[in-house]
Every structure is written in structure tokens, then in C-alpha cells.
């Protein structure tokens, strides 16, 4: 259940960054 919560939050953050930042910046953030 907790894992499902984290997965949902991660998807939310990804969709948020995709709306506000270029995909290249998103890849740079996750590559760290």
C-alpha cells in the first residue's frame, strides 16, 4: 500500500515536471 502511494506520487511529480520543464531537464534530474 505504501509502495502504491510512492508510485502515485512519482507519477504526479513526473507529470508536473513534464508540464513545467522540458523533457531534457527531466532526464537530467533523474540521471543524478
Short mmCIF file of C-alpha atoms in Angstrom, two decimals:
data_model
loop_
_atom_site.label_atom_id
_atom_site.label_comp_id
_atom_site.label_asym_id
_atom_site.label_seq_id
_atom_site.Cartn_x
_atom_site.Cartn_y
_atom_site.Cartn_z
CA UNK A 1 0.00 0.00 0.00
CA UNK A 2 2.82 2.37 0.89
CA UNK A 3 4.61 1.44 -2.32
CA UNK A 4 1.48 2.23 -4.31
CA UNK A 5 1.41 5.63 -2.65
CA UNK A 6 5.01 6.33 -3.62
CA UNK A 7 4.36 5.20 -7.17
CA UNK A 8 1.38 7.54 -7.42
CA UNK A 9 3.41 10.46 -6.07
CA UNK A 10 6.22 9.72 -8.51
CA UNK A 11 3.82 9.72 -11.45
CA UNK A 12 2.38 13.01 -10.20
CA UNK A 13 5.83 14.58 -9.98
CA UNK A 14 6.76 13.35 -13.45
CA UNK A 15 3.58 14.78 -14.98
CA UNK A 16 4.21 18.04 -13.12
CA UNK A 17 7.77 18.35 -14.42
CA UNK A 18 6.67 17.48 -17.94
CA UNK A 19 4.24 20.40 -17.87
CA UNK A 20 6.70 22.88 -16.39
CA UNK A 21 10.11 21.72 -17.66
CA UNK A 22 11.49 20.42 -20.95
CA UNK A 23 11.92 16.67 -21.11
CA UNK A 24 15.70 17.14 -21.29
CA UNK A 25 15.71 18.74 -17.84
CA UNK A 26 13.59 15.89 -16.51
CA UNK A 27 16.12 13.37 -17.79
CA UNK A 28 18.94 15.37 -16.25
CA UNK A 29 17.22 15.36 -12.85
CA UNK A 30 16.68 11.59 -12.86
CA UNK A 31 20.21 10.89 -14.11
CA UNK A 32 21.68 12.17 -10.84
#
